[in-house]
Coordinates of C-alpha atoms in Angstrom, one line a residue:
M1 CA 61.1 54.5 4.5
K2 CA 63.5 51.5 4.5
I3 CA 64.5 49.5 1.5
Y4 CA 64.9 45.7 2.2
F5 CA 67.4 44.0 -0.2
A6 CA 65.6 40.8 -1.2
G7 CA 67.3 37.6 -2.2
A8 CA 69.3 37.3 1.0
D9 CA 68.9 33.5 0.8
S10 CA 72.5 32.2 1.3
D11 CA 75.8 33.4 2.4
M12 CA 76.9 34.1 -1.2
F13 CA 74.3 37.0 -1.1
I14 CA 74.2 37.8 2.6
N15 CA 77.9 38.4 2.9
P16 CA 78.1 41.1 0.1
L17 CA 75.1 42.9 1.6
L18 CA 76.6 43.0 5.1
A19 CA 80.1 44.0 3.8
V20 CA 78.8 47.1 2.0
G21 CA 76.7 48.3 4.9
V22 CA 73.1 47.0 4.1
K23 CA 71.0 46.9 7.2
Y24 CA 67.7 45.6 5.9
A25 CA 67.3 42.3 4.1
L26 CA 64.6 39.9 2.9
T27 CA 64.7 36.1 2.5
S28 CA 62.1 33.6 1.6
Y29 CA 60.9 30.5 3.5
E30 CA 60.7 28.7 0.2
K31 CA 64.5 28.9 -0.1
W32 CA 64.9 27.3 3.3
R33 CA 61.9 24.9 3.3
V34 CA 63.9 22.1 1.6
S35 CA 67.0 22.8 3.8
D36 CA 67.3 22.3 7.5
S37 CA 66.9 24.8 10.3
V38 CA 70.5 24.3 11.4
R39 CA 71.8 25.8 8.2
F40 CA 69.3 28.7 8.3
N41 CA 70.3 29.5 11.9
S42 CA 74.0 29.4 10.9
M43 CA 73.5 32.4 8.6
P44 CA 74.5 35.8 10.0
Y45 CA 71.0 37.4 9.8
N46 CA 71.5 38.8 13.3
K47 CA 74.0 41.3 11.8
F48 CA 71.2 43.1 9.9
T49 CA 69.0 45.6 11.7
S50 CA 65.9 43.9 10.4
V51 CA 65.0 40.9 8.2
I52 CA 61.7 40.1 6.6
V53 CA 61.0 36.4 5.8
D54 CA 58.5 36.0 3.0
S55 CA 56.2 33.0 3.1
G56 CA 57.4 31.8 -0.4
L57 CA 53.9 31.3 -1.7
F58 CA 54.5 33.3 -4.9
T59 CA 55.9 30.1 -6.4
Y60 CA 52.7 28.2 -5.8
L61 CA 50.2 31.0 -6.5
W62 CA 51.8 32.9 -9.4
G63 CA 55.2 31.3 -10.2
K64 CA 56.4 28.1 -11.7
K65 CA 54.1 25.8 -9.7
S66 CA 51.0 27.9 -10.1
H67 CA 49.6 25.5 -12.8
I68 CA 49.0 22.9 -10.0
N69 CA 45.7 23.1 -8.3
Y70 CA 46.7 23.0 -4.6
D71 CA 43.8 22.5 -2.2
K72 CA 43.2 23.8 1.3
N73 CA 44.9 20.8 2.9
F74 CA 48.1 21.7 1.1
Y75 CA 48.1 25.2 2.6
H76 CA 47.2 23.9 6.1
N77 CA 50.2 21.7 5.9
Y78 CA 52.3 24.5 4.5
L79 CA 51.2 26.7 7.4
D80 CA 52.1 24.0 9.9
N81 CA 55.6 23.6 8.5
Y82 CA 56.1 27.4 8.2
S83 CA 55.1 27.7 11.8
K84 CA 57.6 25.1 12.9
F85 CA 60.3 26.9 10.9
I86 CA 59.4 30.2 12.7
E87 CA 59.6 28.5 16.1
T88 CA 63.1 27.1 15.4
S89 CA 64.5 30.5 14.3
R90 CA 67.1 32.0 16.7
F91 CA 66.7 35.5 15.3
E92 CA 64.9 38.2 17.1
N93 CA 65.2 40.8 14.3
M94 CA 62.8 38.9 12.0
R95 CA 59.2 39.5 10.8
Y96 CA 57.3 36.8 8.9
V97 CA 54.9 37.4 6.0
E98 CA 51.6 35.5 6.3
L99 CA 50.1 33.1 3.7
D100 CA 48.2 35.5 1.4
V101 CA 46.1 32.9 -0.5
Q102 CA 43.0 35.1 -1.0
E103 CA 43.5 35.5 -4.7
K104 CA 43.2 31.8 -5.3
L105 CA 41.3 30.3 -2.3
G106 CA 39.2 33.3 -1.1
V107 CA 39.3 36.0 1.5
D108 CA 37.7 33.8 4.3
F109 CA 40.3 31.1 4.0
A110 CA 43.0 33.7 4.1
W111 CA 41.6 35.1 7.3
E112 CA 41.5 31.6 8.8
L113 CA 45.2 31.0 8.1
R114 CA 46.0 34.6 9.2
E115 CA 44.4 34.2 12.6
K116 CA 46.1 30.8 13.2
L117 CA 49.5 32.4 12.5
V118 CA 48.9 35.5 14.6
D119 CA 47.4 33.5 17.5
R120 CA 50.6 31.4 17.5
F121 CA 53.2 34.2 17.3
G122 CA 51.5 37.5 17.9
K123 CA 51.0 40.5 15.6
D124 CA 54.4 41.9 16.4
K125 CA 56.1 38.9 14.5
I126 CA 53.7 38.7 11.5
I127 CA 53.3 40.9 8.4
N128 CA 49.8 40.6 7.1
V129 CA 49.0 41.1 3.4
A130 CA 46.3 43.1 1.6
H131 CA 45.1 42.4 -1.9
V132 CA 42.5 44.3 -3.9
I133 CA 40.3 41.2 -3.8
D134 CA 39.9 41.8 0.0
G135 CA 37.7 44.7 -0.8
D136 CA 37.7 47.7 1.6
P137 CA 41.0 47.1 3.5
T138 CA 40.0 49.2 6.5
D139 CA 39.3 46.2 8.8
L140 CA 42.6 44.5 7.8
I141 CA 44.6 47.7 8.4
A142 CA 43.0 48.1 11.8
Y143 CA 43.8 44.4 12.6
A144 CA 47.4 44.5 11.5
D145 CA 50.5 45.8 13.2
Y146 CA 52.4 45.6 9.9
L147 CA 50.6 45.3 6.6
A148 CA 52.1 44.5 3.2
V149 CA 50.7 45.5 -0.2
S150 CA 51.7 43.9 -3.4
V151 CA 52.8 46.6 -5.9
T152 CA 53.7 45.1 -9.3
P153 CA 50.8 42.6 -9.6
T154 CA 48.3 45.4 -8.6
I155 CA 49.7 47.8 -11.2
K156 CA 49.7 45.1 -13.9
K157 CA 46.2 44.1 -13.2
Y158 CA 44.5 47.4 -12.4
G159 CA 46.8 50.1 -13.8
I160 CA 49.1 52.7 -12.2
A161 CA 46.3 55.2 -11.6
Y162 CA 44.2 52.7 -9.6
Y163 CA 47.3 51.7 -7.6
Y164 CA 47.9 55.3 -6.5
Q165 CA 44.3 55.7 -5.5
Y166 CA 44.3 52.4 -3.6
I167 CA 47.6 53.1 -1.8
E168 CA 46.7 56.6 -0.8
F169 CA 43.6 55.2 0.9
V170 CA 45.7 52.5 2.6
Y171 CA 48.1 55.2 3.8
K172 CA 45.3 57.3 5.3
Q173 CA 43.8 54.4 7.1
A174 CA 47.2 53.2 8.3
F175 CA 47.9 56.6 9.8
T176 CA 44.6 56.5 11.7
H177 CA 45.3 53.1 13.1
N178 CA 49.1 53.5 13.5
T179 CA 49.7 50.5 11.2
K180 CA 53.1 50.1 9.4
I181 CA 53.0 49.5 5.6
H182 CA 55.4 47.4 3.6
L183 CA 55.3 47.4 -0.2
L184 CA 56.1 44.0 -1.7
G185 CA 58.1 43.6 -4.9
V186 CA 59.2 47.1 -5.9
T187 CA 61.6 45.6 -8.5
R188 CA 63.4 48.4 -10.3
P189 CA 65.3 51.5 -9.2
G190 CA 62.7 53.8 -10.8
D191 CA 60.0 52.1 -8.8
S192 CA 61.4 53.4 -5.5
R193 CA 59.3 56.5 -6.0
L194 CA 56.3 54.3 -5.5
C195 CA 57.5 53.6 -1.9
Y196 CA 57.2 57.1 -0.5
G197 CA 54.6 57.1 2.2
A198 CA 55.3 53.5 3.2
T199 CA 57.3 52.3 6.2
S200 CA 59.3 50.0 4.0
C201 CA 59.6 48.2 0.7
D202 CA 61.7 45.4 -0.8
S203 CA 63.5 44.9 -4.1
T204 CA 65.5 42.2 -5.9
S205 CA 66.9 44.8 -8.3
W206 CA 70.4 44.8 -6.8
F207 CA 71.2 41.3 -8.1
T208 CA 68.5 40.6 -10.8
K209 CA 70.9 40.8 -13.8
I210 CA 74.0 39.3 -12.2
S211 CA 73.4 36.0 -13.9
F212 CA 72.7 37.6 -17.3
G213 CA 75.8 39.8 -17.8
S214 CA 79.3 40.8 -16.6
Y215 CA 80.5 43.5 -14.3
S216 CA 79.3 46.2 -16.7
S217 CA 75.7 45.0 -16.8
S218 CA 75.4 42.9 -13.7
N219 CA 72.6 45.0 -12.2
Y220 CA 70.2 47.9 -12.9
F221 CA 72.5 50.4 -11.1
Y222 CA 75.4 50.3 -13.6
G223 CA 76.5 53.8 -14.4
K224 CA 73.6 55.5 -12.7
N225 CA 74.1 59.3 -13.0
N226 CA 77.7 58.6 -14.1
Y227 CA 78.3 57.3 -10.6
L228 CA 80.6 54.2 -10.3
D229 CA 80.5 54.0 -14.1
I230 CA 82.9 51.1 -14.4
R231 CA 84.3 50.6 -17.9
S232 CA 86.7 47.7 -17.4
L233 CA 87.5 44.7 -15.3
D234 CA 90.6 46.6 -14.0
N235 CA 88.3 49.5 -13.0
L236 CA 86.1 47.1 -11.0
R237 CA 89.1 45.4 -9.3
S238 CA 90.5 48.8 -8.4
L239 CA 87.2 50.0 -7.0
L240 CA 86.7 47.0 -4.9
E241 CA 90.3 47.1 -3.6
E242 CA 89.6 50.7 -2.4
I243 CA 86.4 49.5 -0.7
E244 CA 88.3 46.7 1.0
T245 CA 90.9 49.1 2.3
L246 CA 88.3 51.6 3.5
K247 CA 86.0 49.1 5.2
N248 CA 88.7 46.6 6.2
V249 CA 86.8 43.7 4.5
S250 CA 87.4 41.1 1.9
L251 CA 85.1 41.5 -1.1
G252 CA 85.2 38.0 -2.6
R253 CA 87.9 35.5 -3.6
N254 CA 87.4 35.6 -7.4
D255 CA 85.9 37.9 -10.1
S256 CA 82.5 36.1 -10.1
E257 CA 82.1 36.5 -6.4
R258 CA 83.2 40.1 -6.6
Y259 CA 80.5 40.9 -9.1
R260 CA 77.9 40.4 -6.3
Y261 CA 79.8 42.8 -4.0
Y262 CA 79.8 45.4 -6.9
A263 CA 76.1 44.8 -7.4
A264 CA 75.3 45.3 -3.7
Y265 CA 77.5 48.3 -3.4
T266 CA 76.2 50.2 -6.5
A267 CA 72.6 49.5 -5.4
F268 CA 73.3 50.7 -1.8
L269 CA 74.9 53.9 -3.1
H270 CA 72.1 54.5 -5.5
Y271 CA 69.4 54.3 -2.8
Q272 CA 71.6 56.3 -0.4
R273 CA 71.8 59.2 -2.9
I274 CA 68.0 59.2 -3.4
D275 CA 67.4 59.3 0.4
P276 CA 70.0 58.3 3.0
N277 CA 67.2 57.3 5.3
T278 CA 66.3 54.3 3.1
V279 CA 69.4 52.4 4.0
T280 CA 70.4 53.7 7.4

């Protein structure tokens, strides 16, 4: 099972991940939709082993724009622009998550958008998405080459017991059909246990708290198991200087920038200690 470090949406986050050895990353089309493809293609995504590009629909379906009643025409246009974005990408190591609109606009419309995207790019480029509202996911699992399941919203809506029952069924069907499974939005270090059995999962945990604290509380991984339990700014600087010497890299030009390297490194080491296979 591989853990994709989410939030790799600019060089200020991509560079720390690459510097500390992260091989799997996730970015969002929504972050690049208002930018141009030239800037996107200038990013060093090719240095990762694999990158997942999320469709960015969370903002419109569940996030800050969810109060707006977007119609089918909006999503048809969104799909068209998303497709053009995919076509301009220079990266061969990317998979793109489909437009999973079934919770808001129905299962049939989700299938319509799904087939348009797959017909255009092939199943080997697209990650389909299953929701509980789809009903029995067997047909979707058989259809997909790579299938994502949303973890946190499922648990919040149906409970942890139902989630485990649901995902066990998904795993069994996926094994039968040789379908890869990705778990979306496993957002805390403790949630990594929910991933076992999947091909991959993703998490924003490594940088979630950076904007809310200093080096000592900049992410969920601070002081895990008394490991890298940094007590002062001098400790942090000393640690990063050791890493720079060891890896022959520069970990930021100022303390603010170096916090991101610290966050990436502690998360990487935490996952590595749980299971080295998750980050290699």
